[in-house]
Coordinates of C-alpha atoms in Angstrom, one line a residue:
M1 CA 10.5 -14.7 -11.5
P2 CA 11.0 -16.7 -8.2
K3 CA 7.8 -18.5 -7.1
Y4 CA 6.9 -19.8 -3.6
R5 CA 4.0 -22.0 -2.6
S6 CA 2.7 -22.5 0.9
D7 CA -0.5 -23.5 2.7
V8 CA -0.7 -20.1 4.6
L9 CA 0.9 -16.8 3.5
I10 CA 1.0 -14.2 6.2
I11 CA 1.9 -10.7 5.1
G12 CA 3.3 -8.9 8.2
S13 CA 5.6 -10.0 11.0
G14 CA 4.0 -8.3 14.0
T15 CA 2.3 -9.9 17.0
A16 CA -0.8 -10.9 15.1
G17 CA 1.1 -12.5 12.2
L18 CA 3.5 -14.4 14.4
A19 CA 0.8 -15.7 16.7
L20 CA -1.1 -17.0 13.7
A21 CA 2.0 -18.6 12.3
L22 CA 2.6 -20.5 15.5
K23 CA -1.0 -21.7 15.6
M24 CA -1.0 -22.9 11.9
A25 CA 2.5 -24.4 11.6
P26 CA 1.5 -27.8 13.0
L27 CA -0.9 -28.2 10.0
G28 CA 1.3 -27.1 7.1
K29 CA 3.8 -24.8 5.5
V30 CA 3.6 -21.1 6.6
V31 CA 5.4 -18.2 4.9
V32 CA 5.7 -14.9 6.8
L33 CA 6.7 -11.8 4.8
A34 CA 8.3 -8.9 6.6
K35 CA 8.4 -5.6 4.9
E36 CA 11.8 -4.7 6.4
K37 CA 13.4 -6.6 9.3
L38 CA 11.3 -9.0 11.2
T39 CA 11.5 -6.8 14.2
D40 CA 10.3 -3.6 12.4
T41 CA 6.7 -3.5 13.6
N42 CA 4.4 -1.4 15.7
S43 CA 4.1 -4.4 18.0
E44 CA 7.7 -4.0 19.2
M45 CA 7.0 -0.3 20.0
S46 CA 4.0 -1.0 22.2
Q47 CA 4.8 0.2 25.7
G48 CA 1.7 0.0 28.0
G49 CA 0.5 -3.5 28.0
I50 CA -2.3 -5.9 27.2
A51 CA -5.8 -5.7 28.8
A52 CA -7.4 -8.8 30.3
V53 CA -9.6 -9.6 33.3
M54 CA -7.1 -11.3 35.7
S55 CA -8.3 -10.0 39.1
D56 CA -11.2 -11.1 41.4
E57 CA -12.0 -7.5 41.8
D58 CA -12.6 -7.1 38.1
S59 CA -15.2 -8.7 35.8
F60 CA -15.6 -9.6 32.2
E61 CA -18.8 -7.4 32.2
S62 CA -16.8 -4.4 33.4
H63 CA -14.2 -4.8 30.7
I64 CA -16.9 -5.3 28.1
Q65 CA -18.8 -2.1 29.2
D66 CA -15.6 -0.1 29.3
T67 CA -14.8 -1.1 25.7
L68 CA -18.4 -0.3 24.6
V69 CA -18.3 3.1 26.3
A70 CA -15.0 4.0 24.7
G71 CA -16.2 2.8 21.3
A72 CA -19.0 5.4 21.4
G73 CA -21.8 3.2 20.1
L74 CA -20.0 1.6 17.2
C75 CA -18.6 -1.5 18.7
R76 CA -20.0 -4.9 17.7
E77 CA -21.0 -6.2 21.1
T78 CA -20.8 -9.9 20.0
V79 CA -17.2 -9.3 18.9
V80 CA -16.3 -7.4 22.1
R81 CA -17.7 -10.2 24.2
N82 CA -15.9 -12.9 22.2
Y83 CA -12.5 -11.3 22.5
I84 CA -12.7 -10.2 26.1
M85 CA -14.1 -13.5 27.4
Q86 CA -11.2 -15.4 25.8
A87 CA -8.5 -12.8 26.9
P88 CA -7.2 -14.9 29.9
E89 CA -6.7 -17.9 27.6
R90 CA -4.7 -15.7 25.2
I91 CA -2.6 -14.5 28.1
Q92 CA -1.9 -18.2 28.9
D93 CA -0.8 -18.7 25.3
L94 CA 1.7 -15.9 25.8
I95 CA 3.0 -17.4 29.0
N96 CA 3.3 -20.8 27.4
W97 CA 5.4 -19.2 24.6
G98 CA 7.7 -17.8 27.2
V99 CA 6.5 -14.2 27.7
H100 CA 7.2 -12.7 31.1
F101 CA 5.0 -10.1 32.8
D102 CA 5.9 -8.0 35.7
L103 CA 5.0 -9.5 39.1
R104 CA 3.4 -7.7 42.0
N105 CA 5.7 -6.4 44.7
K106 CA 4.6 -6.6 48.3
G107 CA 6.8 -5.3 51.1
G108 CA 9.7 -4.9 48.9
E109 CA 9.6 -8.6 47.7
E110 CA 8.3 -9.9 44.4
T111 CA 5.3 -12.3 44.5
E112 CA 4.0 -14.8 42.1
E113 CA 1.0 -12.6 41.3
I114 CA 1.0 -10.7 38.0
D115 CA 1.1 -6.9 38.5
L116 CA -1.8 -5.1 37.0
T117 CA -1.9 -1.4 36.2
R118 CA -4.8 0.9 35.0
E119 CA -5.1 3.0 31.9
G120 CA -7.6 5.6 30.6
G121 CA -11.2 4.4 30.2
H122 CA -10.7 1.3 32.4
S123 CA -12.7 0.8 35.6
F124 CA -10.1 -1.5 37.2
R125 CA -6.4 -2.3 37.1
R126 CA -6.4 -4.9 34.3
I127 CA -3.3 -4.1 32.2
L128 CA -0.6 -6.8 32.2
H129 CA 2.8 -5.3 31.4
F130 CA 6.6 -5.9 31.2
E131 CA 8.2 -2.7 32.4
D132 CA 7.4 -0.2 29.7
Q133 CA 8.2 -2.4 26.8
T134 CA 5.4 -5.0 26.8
G135 CA 5.2 -5.2 23.0
F136 CA 8.9 -5.8 22.7
E137 CA 8.8 -8.6 25.3
I138 CA 5.8 -10.3 23.6
H139 CA 7.2 -9.9 20.0
R140 CA 10.7 -11.2 20.8
K141 CA 9.4 -14.3 22.5
L142 CA 7.0 -15.1 19.7
L143 CA 9.7 -14.5 17.2
A144 CA 12.1 -16.8 19.0
R145 CA 9.4 -19.6 19.0
V146 CA 8.7 -19.0 15.3
R147 CA 12.4 -19.3 14.4
E148 CA 12.4 -22.7 16.0
H149 CA 9.6 -24.1 13.9
S150 CA 10.6 -26.0 10.7
N151 CA 7.2 -25.4 9.0
I152 CA 7.6 -21.6 9.2
V153 CA 9.6 -19.7 6.6
L154 CA 10.5 -16.2 7.5
M155 CA 11.4 -13.8 4.6
E156 CA 12.7 -10.3 5.4
R157 CA 12.6 -7.2 3.2
F158 CA 9.7 -8.3 1.0
N159 CA 7.4 -5.4 0.3
A160 CA 4.0 -6.7 -0.9
I161 CA 2.9 -5.0 -4.1
D162 CA -0.5 -6.4 -4.8
L163 CA -2.7 -9.4 -4.0
I164 CA -3.2 -12.0 -6.7
V165 CA -6.7 -13.1 -7.6
N166 CA -7.9 -16.0 -9.6
K167 CA -8.7 -13.9 -12.6
E168 CA -5.0 -13.1 -13.0
V169 CA -4.2 -16.8 -13.1
D170 CA -7.0 -17.8 -15.5
A171 CA -8.9 -15.1 -17.3
T172 CA -11.7 -17.6 -18.1
D173 CA -12.4 -18.4 -14.5
M174 CA -16.0 -17.6 -13.9
A175 CA -15.9 -18.2 -10.1
P176 CA -16.1 -15.2 -7.7
T177 CA -13.0 -13.2 -7.1
T178 CA -10.7 -15.3 -4.9
C179 CA -7.3 -14.4 -3.4
V180 CA -4.5 -16.8 -4.2
G181 CA -1.4 -15.0 -3.0
C182 CA 0.6 -11.8 -3.7
Y183 CA 3.4 -10.3 -5.7
A184 CA 6.2 -8.9 -3.5
L185 CA 9.3 -6.8 -4.2
A186 CA 12.6 -8.1 -2.7
T187 CA 14.0 -4.7 -1.7
D188 CA 17.6 -6.0 -1.5
T189 CA 17.6 -7.1 -5.1
G190 CA 14.8 -5.2 -6.8
E191 CA 13.3 -8.5 -8.0
V192 CA 9.6 -9.2 -7.9
H193 CA 8.6 -12.6 -6.4
T194 CA 5.4 -14.5 -6.6
F195 CA 3.8 -16.1 -3.6
V196 CA 0.9 -18.5 -4.0
A197 CA -1.0 -19.9 -1.1
K198 CA -4.2 -21.7 -0.1
T199 CA -4.9 -18.9 2.3
T200 CA -3.5 -15.4 2.4
V201 CA -3.6 -13.3 5.6
L202 CA -3.1 -9.6 5.9
A203 CA -1.3 -8.7 9.2
T204 CA 0.3 -5.5 7.9
G205 CA -0.6 -3.3 10.9
G206 CA -1.8 0.3 10.8
A207 CA -1.4 3.5 8.8
G208 CA 0.1 6.1 11.1
K209 CA 2.6 7.3 8.5
V210 CA -0.3 8.7 6.5
Y211 CA 0.0 11.6 9.1
L212 CA 2.9 14.0 9.6
Y213 CA 3.3 13.2 13.3
T214 CA 2.9 9.6 14.5
S215 CA 4.0 7.1 17.1
N216 CA 4.2 4.4 14.4
W217 CA 7.2 2.8 12.8
S218 CA 8.2 4.1 9.4
G219 CA 6.6 1.2 7.5
A220 CA 3.1 1.7 8.8
T221 CA 1.7 2.9 5.5
G222 CA -1.6 1.1 5.3
D223 CA -0.4 -1.4 2.8
G224 CA -2.8 -4.2 3.6
I225 CA -5.8 -1.9 3.5
A226 CA -4.8 -0.5 0.2
M227 CA -4.2 -3.9 -1.3
A228 CA -7.5 -5.3 -0.1
Y229 CA -9.3 -2.2 -1.4
R230 CA -7.7 -2.7 -4.9
V231 CA -9.2 -6.3 -5.1
G232 CA -12.6 -5.2 -4.0
A233 CA -12.8 -5.9 -0.3
R234 CA -14.9 -3.6 1.8
I235 CA -13.0 -1.0 3.9
A236 CA -14.6 0.7 6.9
N237 CA -14.3 3.6 9.4
L238 CA -11.0 5.0 8.3
E239 CA -12.0 8.4 9.8
F240 CA -11.3 6.8 13.2
M241 CA -7.5 7.3 13.4
Q242 CA -6.8 7.5 17.1
F243 CA -4.4 10.1 18.2
H244 CA -2.4 9.1 21.2
P245 CA -2.5 12.1 23.6
T246 CA 1.1 11.9 24.7
C247 CA 4.1 11.6 22.4
L248 CA 7.4 13.2 23.5
Y249 CA 7.7 16.7 22.2
H250 CA 11.3 17.4 21.3
K251 CA 12.9 18.6 18.0
D252 CA 15.0 15.4 17.8
A253 CA 12.2 12.9 18.8
R254 CA 9.6 12.4 16.1
N255 CA 7.7 9.3 17.3
F256 CA 8.6 8.3 20.8
L257 CA 5.5 7.4 22.8
I258 CA 4.9 8.4 26.4
S259 CA 2.8 5.5 27.6
E260 CA -0.7 6.0 29.0
A261 CA 0.5 3.7 31.9
L262 CA 2.2 6.8 33.3
R263 CA -1.2 8.4 33.8
G264 CA -2.5 5.1 35.2
E265 CA 0.2 5.3 37.9
G266 CA -0.8 8.9 38.9
G267 CA 0.7 11.1 36.2
E268 CA -1.1 14.5 35.7
L269 CA -1.4 16.5 32.5
I270 CA -0.7 20.2 33.1
N271 CA -0.6 23.2 30.7
S272 CA 2.1 25.7 30.1
K273 CA 1.1 27.5 33.3
G274 CA 1.5 24.4 35.4
E275 CA -2.3 24.0 35.8
A276 CA -3.9 20.5 35.8
F277 CA -6.6 20.9 33.2
M278 CA -8.2 17.5 32.4
K279 CA -10.9 17.6 35.2
K280 CA -12.7 20.5 33.4
Y281 CA -13.1 18.3 30.3
H282 CA -14.0 14.9 31.9
P283 CA -14.6 13.5 35.4
L284 CA -11.9 10.9 34.9
G285 CA -9.4 13.7 34.4
S286 CA -6.1 12.4 32.9
L287 CA -7.5 8.9 32.7
A288 CA -10.4 9.9 30.4
P289 CA -10.7 8.0 27.1
R290 CA -8.0 8.8 24.5
D291 CA -10.2 10.8 22.1
I292 CA -11.3 13.2 24.9
V293 CA -7.7 13.6 26.2
A294 CA -6.3 14.3 22.8
R295 CA -9.0 16.9 22.0
S296 CA -8.5 18.5 25.4
I297 CA -4.8 18.8 24.9
D298 CA -5.3 20.2 21.4
N299 CA -7.7 22.8 22.8
E300 CA -5.3 23.8 25.6
M301 CA -2.5 24.2 23.2
K302 CA -4.6 26.4 20.8
R303 CA -6.1 28.4 23.7
A304 CA -2.7 29.2 25.1
G305 CA -0.8 29.3 21.8
S306 CA 1.7 26.8 23.2
E307 CA 3.5 24.1 21.3
C308 CA 2.9 21.3 23.9
V309 CA 1.5 20.4 27.3
Y310 CA 3.3 18.5 30.0
L311 CA 2.9 15.2 31.9
D312 CA 3.9 15.7 35.5
M313 CA 5.3 12.6 37.2
T314 CA 7.3 14.4 39.9
K315 CA 5.0 13.6 42.7
L316 CA 5.8 9.8 42.4
D317 CA 8.7 8.1 43.9
A318 CA 11.8 8.4 41.7
D319 CA 13.0 4.8 42.3
F320 CA 9.5 3.5 41.4
L321 CA 9.5 5.5 38.1
K322 CA 13.0 4.3 37.1
H323 CA 12.1 0.6 37.8
R324 CA 8.5 0.7 36.3
F325 CA 9.4 2.8 33.3
P326 CA 13.1 2.3 32.5
T327 CA 12.8 2.8 28.7
I328 CA 10.8 6.0 29.0
H329 CA 13.1 7.3 31.8
N330 CA 16.3 6.6 29.9
T331 CA 15.0 7.9 26.6
C332 CA 13.8 11.2 28.2
L333 CA 17.3 11.5 29.8
Q334 CA 18.9 11.3 26.4
F335 CA 16.9 14.4 25.5
G336 CA 17.8 16.2 28.7
I337 CA 14.5 15.5 30.5
D338 CA 14.6 13.9 34.0
M339 CA 11.0 12.8 34.5
T340 CA 11.6 12.3 38.2
R341 CA 12.3 16.0 38.6
Q342 CA 10.6 17.8 35.7
P343 CA 7.4 17.4 33.7
I344 CA 7.7 15.7 30.3
P345 CA 6.7 17.9 27.3
V346 CA 4.0 16.0 25.2
V347 CA 1.8 16.4 22.1
P348 CA -0.8 14.2 20.5
A349 CA 0.2 12.1 17.4
A350 CA -1.5 9.6 15.1
H351 CA -1.3 6.3 16.8
Y352 CA -3.9 3.6 16.0
L353 CA -6.4 3.0 13.2
C354 CA -9.7 1.7 14.5
G355 CA -11.0 1.1 10.9
G356 CA -9.6 -1.1 8.3
V357 CA -10.5 -4.1 6.1
V358 CA -14.0 -5.3 7.1
T359 CA -13.9 -8.7 8.7
D360 CA -16.0 -10.9 10.9
E361 CA -14.7 -11.8 14.4
N362 CA -12.5 -14.5 12.8
G363 CA -10.7 -12.2 10.4
R364 CA -12.6 -13.4 7.3
T365 CA -12.9 -10.7 4.6
D366 CA -15.4 -10.4 1.7
I367 CA -12.8 -12.1 -0.6
P368 CA -12.6 -15.9 -0.4
G369 CA -9.1 -16.9 0.5
L370 CA -8.2 -13.6 2.1
W371 CA -8.2 -12.9 5.8
A372 CA -7.1 -9.8 7.8
I373 CA -6.1 -9.8 11.5
G374 CA -4.7 -7.2 14.0
E375 CA -4.8 -3.5 13.3
T376 CA -5.3 -4.1 9.6
A377 CA -8.8 -5.5 10.3
C378 CA -12.0 -3.6 11.2
T379 CA -13.5 -6.3 13.4
G380 CA -15.9 -4.1 15.4
L381 CA -13.9 -4.4 18.7
H382 CA -12.9 -0.8 18.8
G383 CA -15.9 1.0 17.3
A384 CA -15.2 4.8 17.1
N385 CA -12.4 4.8 19.6
R386 CA -10.1 2.1 20.9
L387 CA -9.9 1.4 24.7
A388 CA -6.3 1.5 25.9
S389 CA -4.4 -1.8 25.6
N390 CA -7.1 -3.7 23.7
S391 CA -4.9 -3.6 20.6
L392 CA -2.4 -6.4 21.6
L393 CA -5.4 -8.3 22.8
E394 CA -7.0 -8.0 19.4
C395 CA -3.8 -9.2 17.7
L396 CA -4.0 -12.4 19.7
T397 CA -7.8 -13.0 19.6
T398 CA -8.0 -12.4 15.8
A399 CA -5.0 -14.7 15.2
H400 CA -6.6 -17.4 17.4
N401 CA -10.1 -17.2 15.9
C402 CA -8.6 -17.2 12.4
S403 CA -6.6 -20.3 13.2
E404 CA -9.6 -22.1 14.5
Q405 CA -11.6 -21.4 11.4
L406 CA -8.8 -22.4 9.1
R407 CA -8.4 -25.7 11.1
K408 CA -12.1 -26.5 10.5
S409 CA -11.8 -26.0 6.8
W410 CA -8.2 -27.2 6.4
N411 CA -9.1 -30.4 4.3
S412 CA -11.2 -28.4 1.9
L413 CA -8.5 -25.7 1.2
T414 CA -7.0 -26.1 -2.3
A415 CA -4.2 -24.3 -4.1
I416 CA -4.3 -23.2 -7.7
A417 CA -2.7 -25.7 -10.0
I418 CA -1.1 -23.2 -12.5
D419 CA 1.1 -20.2 -11.9
P420 CA -0.1 -16.6 -12.0
K421 CA 0.9 -14.5 -14.9
P422 CA 4.4 -13.1 -14.7
W423 CA 4.8 -9.7 -13.1
S424 CA 5.1 -7.0 -15.8
H425 CA 6.3 -3.5 -15.2
P426 CA 8.6 -0.8 -16.7
E427 CA 12.3 -1.5 -16.1
E428 CA 13.6 2.0 -16.8
S429 CA 13.6 4.6 -14.1
N430 CA 14.6 8.3 -13.7
D431 CA 16.3 8.7 -10.4
D432 CA 15.8 12.5 -10.6
E433 CA 12.1 11.9 -10.3
M434 CA 12.5 10.3 -6.8
I435 CA 12.6 13.8 -5.3
V436 CA 9.1 14.3 -6.5
I437 CA 8.0 11.1 -4.8
T438 CA 9.4 12.3 -1.5
A439 CA 7.7 15.7 -2.0
M440 CA 4.3 14.1 -2.6
W441 CA 4.8 11.8 0.4
E442 CA 5.4 14.9 2.6
E443 CA 2.5 16.8 1.0
I444 CA 0.0 14.0 1.8
R445 CA 1.2 13.7 5.4
R446 CA 1.1 17.4 6.1
L447 CA -2.2 17.7 4.4
M448 CA -3.7 15.0 6.5
W449 CA -2.3 16.5 9.7
N450 CA -3.7 20.0 8.9
Y451 CA -7.0 19.1 7.3
M452 CA -7.9 15.6 8.8
G453 CA -6.4 16.0 12.2
I454 CA -7.9 15.9 15.8
V455 CA -10.5 18.6 15.0
R456 CA -12.0 18.7 11.5
S457 CA -14.5 20.8 9.4
N458 CA -16.3 20.3 6.2
K459 CA -14.3 22.9 4.4
R460 CA -10.9 21.4 5.4
L461 CA -12.1 17.9 4.4
E462 CA -13.3 19.1 1.0
R463 CA -10.0 20.9 0.4
A464 CA -8.1 17.7 1.4
Q465 CA -10.2 15.6 -0.9
H466 CA -9.8 17.9 -3.9
R467 CA -6.0 17.9 -3.5
L468 CA -5.8 14.2 -2.9
K469 CA -7.6 13.4 -6.2
N470 CA -4.9 15.3 -8.1
I471 CA -2.2 13.5 -6.1
L472 CA -3.7 10.1 -6.9
D473 CA -3.6 10.9 -10.6
E474 CA 0.1 11.8 -10.3
V475 CA 0.9 8.8 -8.2
K476 CA -0.8 6.5 -10.8
E477 CA 1.3 8.0 -13.5
Y478 CA 4.5 7.5 -11.6
Y479 CA 3.6 3.9 -10.5
S480 CA 2.7 3.0 -14.1
N481 CA 5.8 4.4 -15.8
M482 CA 8.6 4.0 -13.3
K483 CA 10.6 1.0 -12.3
I484 CA 9.1 -0.5 -9.1
H485 CA 10.6 0.9 -5.9
S486 CA 9.5 0.7 -2.2
D487 CA 9.1 4.5 -2.0
I488 CA 6.6 4.4 -4.9
L489 CA 4.8 1.4 -3.4
E490 CA 4.4 3.2 -0.1
L491 CA 3.4 6.5 -1.7
R492 CA 0.7 4.6 -3.7
N493 CA -0.7 3.1 -0.6
I494 CA -0.7 6.2 1.7
A495 CA -2.4 8.2 -1.1
I496 CA -5.2 5.6 -1.4
V497 CA -5.6 5.3 2.4
A498 CA -5.5 9.1 2.8
D499 CA -8.2 9.5 0.1
L500 CA -10.4 6.8 1.6
S501 CA -10.0 8.3 5.1
V502 CA -11.2 11.7 3.9
E503 CA -14.1 10.1 2.0
C504 CA -15.1 8.3 5.2
A505 CA -14.9 11.5 7.2
L506 CA -17.0 13.5 4.7
R507 CA -19.7 10.8 4.8
R508 CA -20.0 10.9 8.6
K509 CA -22.4 13.8 9.3
E510 CA -21.8 13.7 13.1
S511 CA -19.1 13.8 15.7
R512 CA -18.5 10.4 17.3
G513 CA -15.5 9.0 19.2
I514 CA -12.3 10.0 17.6
H515 CA -14.0 11.8 14.6
Y516 CA -14.8 15.4 15.7
N517 CA -16.3 17.7 13.1
I518 CA -17.1 21.3 14.2
D519 CA -19.8 21.4 11.5
H520 CA -21.5 18.3 12.8
L521 CA -21.1 18.4 16.6
D522 CA -24.1 16.1 17.5
K523 CA -24.3 12.3 17.2
E524 CA -26.7 10.8 14.7
P525 CA -29.5 8.8 16.3
A526 CA -28.5 5.5 14.7
P527 CA -24.8 4.5 14.9
H528 CA -23.5 3.2 11.5
D529 CA -20.2 2.2 9.9
T530 CA -18.8 4.2 7.0
I531 CA -18.0 1.6 4.3
V532 CA -16.2 2.2 1.0
V533 CA -15.7 -0.2 -1.8
R534 CA -13.7 0.2 -5.0
G535 CA -15.7 1.6 -7.8
L536 CA -18.5 2.7 -5.4
I537 CA -17.2 5.9 -3.9

């Protein structure tokens, strides 16, 4: 079994993982594992931008309050303040790494001033962007810098299986559970490799693929959350899966996002009758927080019996739309939709997980040696509902804070002296059974969409929980008796995350933020996190 040793092991190659790699590389060897290609991440698909106070008209306090309001009482204010106050410095990091943002245009000429747009829930224009592919621009520039660094080893197509803890290295070790690395499947060869490190960081992104309809990339299966749960880390607030209000509705487009920035520039949501409807749900209209917009769209669709609503951009200048949103404009054209002349059909889809592995503001988990950053972590920034474009910001701030803490303790970090026990698993497989794996995968995702979607009820949640318990037993049997395969690993993880999400939803006897239960419409007096721990649910 191949073995690799490093100072820092980062599982995940998105913005958070790459930013941390760049910050830690001057101190020692960093290994970055990518589940598929290095570019297969949610980060690359992020369109809208990154939020930061960059204008004299804006203020840190305004951004903080907007974040707290969107989070519906569940944000940790100290974390919110920490991240938002350092946002301009993290923007400067990006610029230093070569990232370009669109510049403001005055009188037909480009200035040196960064252009700022506005998105739902924001009081001011504070979203920096690069056309409508901000995440792609950030990720490609970070990746280029990472490739140049001799201390960073990039390993593609390594699917992490499980974290390794000290007890698996030495059964007589009486110290508390400590993470020392992970086992990972090399999907090209089918061989399992061992990765040992002084520090292991989960940067595995979200879990949108737990749902039938999602804006996420195909590998967003909650792997880091499931792995952390299996070694005893606390997991929190998985009931808060944010549904993006506007994904393209077309039979051949399953996960193309229609950025909130279109509404920030004046786009209007209309129903099947052509009526603008958002003002009757919220005074901010189409720029209301995402949870409200998603529920409003869901209600309009159910009330009219329609399959979608529409985003109308036709009142805006056609040349402006083509220049500001080239990717969205061209993609819509591929599906026969000219956004400059006709409204875009849209529906909500699972987009961003506000819960995750419980960490402090620096990404530190309950398990010594294990950290979590970016969407994988539940830091307290987002609370019960993420404010638009705070996600890329969190990737950068958690990576920075984590790097600062690791720097302070660098000389005290030690690696284990002996190797973990060899990976042991059945080598025989029955290819005919893979069709059952696919069927269970689809069943979980459809079940979550129907029973754990935008609007929930106790009965639906209880039915989902009952079925998921049976599925988990089936998954355990397949995992234990079949040769290891990426499809089985992902099925195992989405089954666990789905089950924990439903458990969190059942424990929350209220409606708050993204979580909306028709049997508990009021908020409880005291906001609280929903925390689950292995063996205690």
